Tab-separated table of C-alpha atoms in Angstrom:
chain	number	residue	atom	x	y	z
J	1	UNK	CA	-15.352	-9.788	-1.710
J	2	UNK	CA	-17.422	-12.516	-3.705
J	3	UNK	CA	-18.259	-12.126	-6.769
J	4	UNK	CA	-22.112	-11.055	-7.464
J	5	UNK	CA	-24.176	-13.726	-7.457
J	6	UNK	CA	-21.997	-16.203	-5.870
J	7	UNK	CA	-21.909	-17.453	-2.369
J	8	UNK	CA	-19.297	-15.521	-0.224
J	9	UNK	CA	-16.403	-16.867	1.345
J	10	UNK	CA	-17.088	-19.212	4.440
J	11	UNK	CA	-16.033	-17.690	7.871
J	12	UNK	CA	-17.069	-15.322	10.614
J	13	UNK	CA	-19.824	-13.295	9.431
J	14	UNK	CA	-21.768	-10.120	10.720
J	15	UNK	CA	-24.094	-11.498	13.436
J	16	UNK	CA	-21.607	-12.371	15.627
J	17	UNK	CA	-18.761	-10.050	15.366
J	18	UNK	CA	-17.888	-6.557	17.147
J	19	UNK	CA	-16.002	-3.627	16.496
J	20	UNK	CA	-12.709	-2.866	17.086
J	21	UNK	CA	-10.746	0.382	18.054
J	22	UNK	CA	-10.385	0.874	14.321
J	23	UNK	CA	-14.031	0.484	13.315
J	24	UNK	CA	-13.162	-2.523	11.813
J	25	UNK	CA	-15.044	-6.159	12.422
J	26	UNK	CA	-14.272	-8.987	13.987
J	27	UNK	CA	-15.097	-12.133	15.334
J	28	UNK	CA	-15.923	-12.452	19.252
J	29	UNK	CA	-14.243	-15.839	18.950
J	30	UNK	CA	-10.782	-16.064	19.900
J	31	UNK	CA	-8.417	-17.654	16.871
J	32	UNK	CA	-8.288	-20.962	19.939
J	33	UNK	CA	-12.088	-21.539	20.075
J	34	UNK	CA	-11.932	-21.085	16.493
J	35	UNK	CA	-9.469	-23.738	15.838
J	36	UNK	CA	-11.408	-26.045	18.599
J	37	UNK	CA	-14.654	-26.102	16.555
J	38	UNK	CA	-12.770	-26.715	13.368
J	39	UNK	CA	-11.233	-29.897	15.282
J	40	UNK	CA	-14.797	-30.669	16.108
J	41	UNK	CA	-15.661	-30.288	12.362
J	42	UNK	CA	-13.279	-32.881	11.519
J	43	UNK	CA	-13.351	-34.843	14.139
J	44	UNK	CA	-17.064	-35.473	13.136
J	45	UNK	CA	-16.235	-35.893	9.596
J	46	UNK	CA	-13.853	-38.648	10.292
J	47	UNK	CA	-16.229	-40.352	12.450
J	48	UNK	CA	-19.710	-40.354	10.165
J	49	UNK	CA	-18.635	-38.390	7.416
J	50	UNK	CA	-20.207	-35.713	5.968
J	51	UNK	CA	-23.736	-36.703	5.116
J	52	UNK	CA	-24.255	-37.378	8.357
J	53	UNK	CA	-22.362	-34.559	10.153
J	54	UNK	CA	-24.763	-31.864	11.976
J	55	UNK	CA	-24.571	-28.910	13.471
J	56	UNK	CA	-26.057	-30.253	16.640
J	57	UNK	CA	-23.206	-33.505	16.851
J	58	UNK	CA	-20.683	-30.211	16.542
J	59	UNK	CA	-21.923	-28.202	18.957
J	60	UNK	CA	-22.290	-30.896	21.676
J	61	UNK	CA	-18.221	-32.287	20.455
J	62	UNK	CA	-16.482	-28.526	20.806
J	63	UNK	CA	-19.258	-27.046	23.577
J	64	UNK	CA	-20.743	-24.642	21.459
J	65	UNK	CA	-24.245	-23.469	21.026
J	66	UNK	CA	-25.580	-24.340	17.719
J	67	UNK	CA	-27.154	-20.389	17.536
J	68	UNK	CA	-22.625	-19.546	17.414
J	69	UNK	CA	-22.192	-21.996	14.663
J	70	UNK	CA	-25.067	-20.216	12.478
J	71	UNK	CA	-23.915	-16.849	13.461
J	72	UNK	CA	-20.801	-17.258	12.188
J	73	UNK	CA	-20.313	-19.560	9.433
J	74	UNK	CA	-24.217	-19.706	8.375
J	75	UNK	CA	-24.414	-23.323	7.522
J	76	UNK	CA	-22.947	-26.657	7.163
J	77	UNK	CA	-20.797	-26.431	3.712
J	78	UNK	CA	-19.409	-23.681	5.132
J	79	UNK	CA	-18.426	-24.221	7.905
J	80	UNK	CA	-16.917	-27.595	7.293
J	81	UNK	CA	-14.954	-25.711	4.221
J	82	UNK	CA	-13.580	-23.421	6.777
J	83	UNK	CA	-12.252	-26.068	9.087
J	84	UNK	CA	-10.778	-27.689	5.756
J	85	UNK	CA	-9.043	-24.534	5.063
J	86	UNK	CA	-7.857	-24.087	8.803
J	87	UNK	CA	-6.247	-27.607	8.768
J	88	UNK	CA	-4.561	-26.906	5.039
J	89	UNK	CA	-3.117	-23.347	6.782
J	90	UNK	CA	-1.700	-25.544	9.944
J	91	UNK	CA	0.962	-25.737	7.914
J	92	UNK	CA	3.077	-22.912	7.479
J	93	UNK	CA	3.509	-21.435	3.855
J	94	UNK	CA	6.944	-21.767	1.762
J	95	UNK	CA	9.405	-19.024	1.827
J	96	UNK	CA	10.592	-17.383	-1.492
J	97	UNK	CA	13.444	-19.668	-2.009
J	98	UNK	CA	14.995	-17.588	-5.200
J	99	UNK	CA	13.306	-19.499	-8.764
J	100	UNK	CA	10.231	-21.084	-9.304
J	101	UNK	CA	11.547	-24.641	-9.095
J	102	UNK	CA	12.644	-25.017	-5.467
J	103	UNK	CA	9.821	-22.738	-4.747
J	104	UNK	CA	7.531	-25.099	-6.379
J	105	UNK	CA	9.712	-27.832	-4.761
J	106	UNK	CA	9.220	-26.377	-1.131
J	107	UNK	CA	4.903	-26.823	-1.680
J	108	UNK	CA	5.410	-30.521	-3.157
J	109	UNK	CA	7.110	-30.950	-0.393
J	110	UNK	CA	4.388	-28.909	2.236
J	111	UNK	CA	1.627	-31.412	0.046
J	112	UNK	CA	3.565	-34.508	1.340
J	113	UNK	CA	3.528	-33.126	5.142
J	114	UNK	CA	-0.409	-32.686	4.867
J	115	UNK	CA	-1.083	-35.948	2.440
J	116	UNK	CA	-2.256	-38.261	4.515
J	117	UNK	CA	-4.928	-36.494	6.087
J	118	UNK	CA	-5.625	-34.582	2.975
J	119	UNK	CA	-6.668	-38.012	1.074
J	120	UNK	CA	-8.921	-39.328	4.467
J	121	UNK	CA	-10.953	-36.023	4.198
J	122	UNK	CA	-11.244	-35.604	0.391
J	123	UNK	CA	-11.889	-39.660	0.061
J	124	UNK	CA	-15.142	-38.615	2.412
J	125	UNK	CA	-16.012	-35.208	0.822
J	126	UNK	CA	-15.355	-36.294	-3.089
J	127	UNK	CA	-19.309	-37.570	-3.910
J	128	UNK	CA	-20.933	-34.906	-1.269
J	129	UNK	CA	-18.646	-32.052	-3.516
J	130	UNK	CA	-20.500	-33.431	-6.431
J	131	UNK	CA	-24.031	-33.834	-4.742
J	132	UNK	CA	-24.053	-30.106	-2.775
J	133	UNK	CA	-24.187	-26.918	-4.499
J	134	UNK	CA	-22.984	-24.712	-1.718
J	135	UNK	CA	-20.353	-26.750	-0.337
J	136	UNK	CA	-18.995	-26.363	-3.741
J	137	UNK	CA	-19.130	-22.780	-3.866
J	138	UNK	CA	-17.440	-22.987	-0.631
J	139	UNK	CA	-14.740	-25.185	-1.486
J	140	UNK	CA	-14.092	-23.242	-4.964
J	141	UNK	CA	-13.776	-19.670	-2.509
J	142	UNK	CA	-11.963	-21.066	0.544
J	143	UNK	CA	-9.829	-23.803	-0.769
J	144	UNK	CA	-9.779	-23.533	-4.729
J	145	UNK	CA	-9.157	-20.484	-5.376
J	146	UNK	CA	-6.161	-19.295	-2.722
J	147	UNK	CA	-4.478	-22.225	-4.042
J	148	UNK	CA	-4.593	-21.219	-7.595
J	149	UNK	CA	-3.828	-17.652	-6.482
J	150	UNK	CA	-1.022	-18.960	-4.658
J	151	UNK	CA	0.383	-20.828	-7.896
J	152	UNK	CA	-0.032	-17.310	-9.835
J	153	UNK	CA	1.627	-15.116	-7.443
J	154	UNK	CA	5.101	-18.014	-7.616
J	155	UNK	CA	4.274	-17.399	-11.313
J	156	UNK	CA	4.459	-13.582	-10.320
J	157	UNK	CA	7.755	-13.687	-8.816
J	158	UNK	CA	9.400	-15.854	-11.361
J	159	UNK	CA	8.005	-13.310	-13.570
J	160	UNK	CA	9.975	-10.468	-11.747
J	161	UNK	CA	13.018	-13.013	-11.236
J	162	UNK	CA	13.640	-12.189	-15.559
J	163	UNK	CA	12.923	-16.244	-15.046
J	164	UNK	CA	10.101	-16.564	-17.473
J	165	UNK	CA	9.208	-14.203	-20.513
J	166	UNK	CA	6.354	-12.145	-20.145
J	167	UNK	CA	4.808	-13.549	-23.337
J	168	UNK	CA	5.304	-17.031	-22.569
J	169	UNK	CA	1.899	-18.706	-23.241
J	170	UNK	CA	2.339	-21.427	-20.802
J	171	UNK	CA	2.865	-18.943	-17.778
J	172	UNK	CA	-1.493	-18.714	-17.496
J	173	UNK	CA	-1.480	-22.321	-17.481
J	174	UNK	CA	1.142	-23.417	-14.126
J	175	UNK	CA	-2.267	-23.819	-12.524
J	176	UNK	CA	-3.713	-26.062	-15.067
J	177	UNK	CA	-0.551	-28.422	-15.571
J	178	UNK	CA	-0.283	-28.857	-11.414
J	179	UNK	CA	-3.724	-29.707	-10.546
J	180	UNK	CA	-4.352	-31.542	-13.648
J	181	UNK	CA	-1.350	-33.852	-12.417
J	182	UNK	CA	-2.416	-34.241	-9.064
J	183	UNK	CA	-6.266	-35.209	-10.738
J	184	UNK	CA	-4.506	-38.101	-13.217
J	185	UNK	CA	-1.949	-38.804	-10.553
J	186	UNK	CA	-4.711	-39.831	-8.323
J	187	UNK	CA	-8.004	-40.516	-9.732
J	188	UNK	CA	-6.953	-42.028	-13.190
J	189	UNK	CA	-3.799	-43.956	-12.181
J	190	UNK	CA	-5.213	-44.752	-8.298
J	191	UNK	CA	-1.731	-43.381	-6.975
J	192	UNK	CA	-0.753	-40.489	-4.372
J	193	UNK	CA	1.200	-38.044	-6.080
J	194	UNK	CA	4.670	-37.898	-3.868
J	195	UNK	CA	7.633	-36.041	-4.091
J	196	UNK	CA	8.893	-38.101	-6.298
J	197	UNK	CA	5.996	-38.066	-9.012
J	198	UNK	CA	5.467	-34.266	-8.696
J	199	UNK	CA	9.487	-33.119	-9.084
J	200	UNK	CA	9.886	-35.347	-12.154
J	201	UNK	CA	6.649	-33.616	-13.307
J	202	UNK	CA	8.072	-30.494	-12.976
J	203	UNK	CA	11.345	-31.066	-14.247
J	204	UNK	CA	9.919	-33.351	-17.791
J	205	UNK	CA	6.968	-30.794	-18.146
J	206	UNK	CA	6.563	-27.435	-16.304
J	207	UNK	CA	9.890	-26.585	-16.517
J	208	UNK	CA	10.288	-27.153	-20.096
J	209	UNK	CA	6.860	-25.505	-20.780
J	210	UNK	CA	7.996	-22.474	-19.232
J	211	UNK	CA	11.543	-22.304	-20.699
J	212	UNK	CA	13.575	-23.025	-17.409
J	213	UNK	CA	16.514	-24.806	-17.791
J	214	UNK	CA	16.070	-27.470	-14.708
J	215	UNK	CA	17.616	-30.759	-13.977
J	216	UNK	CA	17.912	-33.779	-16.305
J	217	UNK	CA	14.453	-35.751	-15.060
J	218	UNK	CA	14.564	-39.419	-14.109
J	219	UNK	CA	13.526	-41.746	-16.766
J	220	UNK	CA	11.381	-43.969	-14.466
């Protein structure tokens, strides 16, 4: 649940879902049509970006009525953050490997499966982000935040490993020290940050930060 006064995570909402044996909601689309309107989504994105992405050119591109897309996802930030967040979970999610490096390792290595088509979309989405209010709120719920949650929970288990101390004041900041390298890795030095880039990261900063012992990092 949302926090109050904030706009609630993008996805199937009440007007078009039923109930199920349990009492519980759900959607009357099937995870397929789902995943068809999302391609839509981005199909349309790629094609005229976002500005000039509508619910109508959707509808007529996966065969849905435009009264569906409403009823589920309410408007257009949110439903194109959905289908951002559907593509991102394509991929499966790393296993627990054992320590927080080659865990850390295994999603440096998920970002370079997804890179590509991560920079296309967030090359077209970068100045509308800015520009739109709720597609912001809807990127920071559906994209943002399971990512830094993600991060934390590694954190967690690192935690539980005896890897890290408890009082270690860098532990609240993994988050921080990622993103912030992907942000300089990209926008300030006009680079993608690779494999390469993020493991000597990891191994010259995080690492040390956190008082794990990793390997020697590359000078270069």
């Amino acid at each position: 649940m949302s926090a109050a006064g904030t706009t609630p995570a993008a996805g199937p909402v009440s007007g078009d879902v039923a109930p199920d044996a349990g009492g519980a909601r759900r959607s009357r689309l099937t995870p397929e049509r789902e995943a068809e309107i999302y391609e839509a989504v981005l199909d349309e994105l790629r094609a005229d970006g976002y500005d000039a992405l509508t619910m109508d050119a959707v509808a007529a591109r996966s065969h849905a009525s435009k009264a569906t897309l409403y009823r589920n996802w309410q408007s257009k930030p949110r439903l194109v953050a959905a289908a951002l967040r559907h593509y991102k979970d394509l991929v499966p999610p790393p296993a627990d490997t054992g320590s927080l490096r080659s865990d850390l390792e295994q999603r440096f290595r998920r970002l370079e499966e997804t890179r590509h088509g991560d920079v296309e979309l967030a090359q077209i989405l970068a100045a509308a982000v800015h520009r739109d209010a709720e597609l912001q709120q809807a990127f920071l719920e559906d994209l943002v935040r399971p990512e830094v949650e993600a991060l934390n929970s590694l954190a967690q288990k690192a935690l539980d490993r005896g890897e890290v101390e408890a009082d270690n004041p860098a532990l609240d900041f993994l988050p921080h020290m990622l993103t912030g390298a992907l942000f300089y890795r990209k926008v300030l030095q006009q680079h993608e940050p690779d494999l390469a880039y993020l493991t000597r990261f990891l191994d010259a900063v995080v690492l040390p930060a956190l008082d794990i012992r990793g390997p020697r990092p590359n000078p270069c």
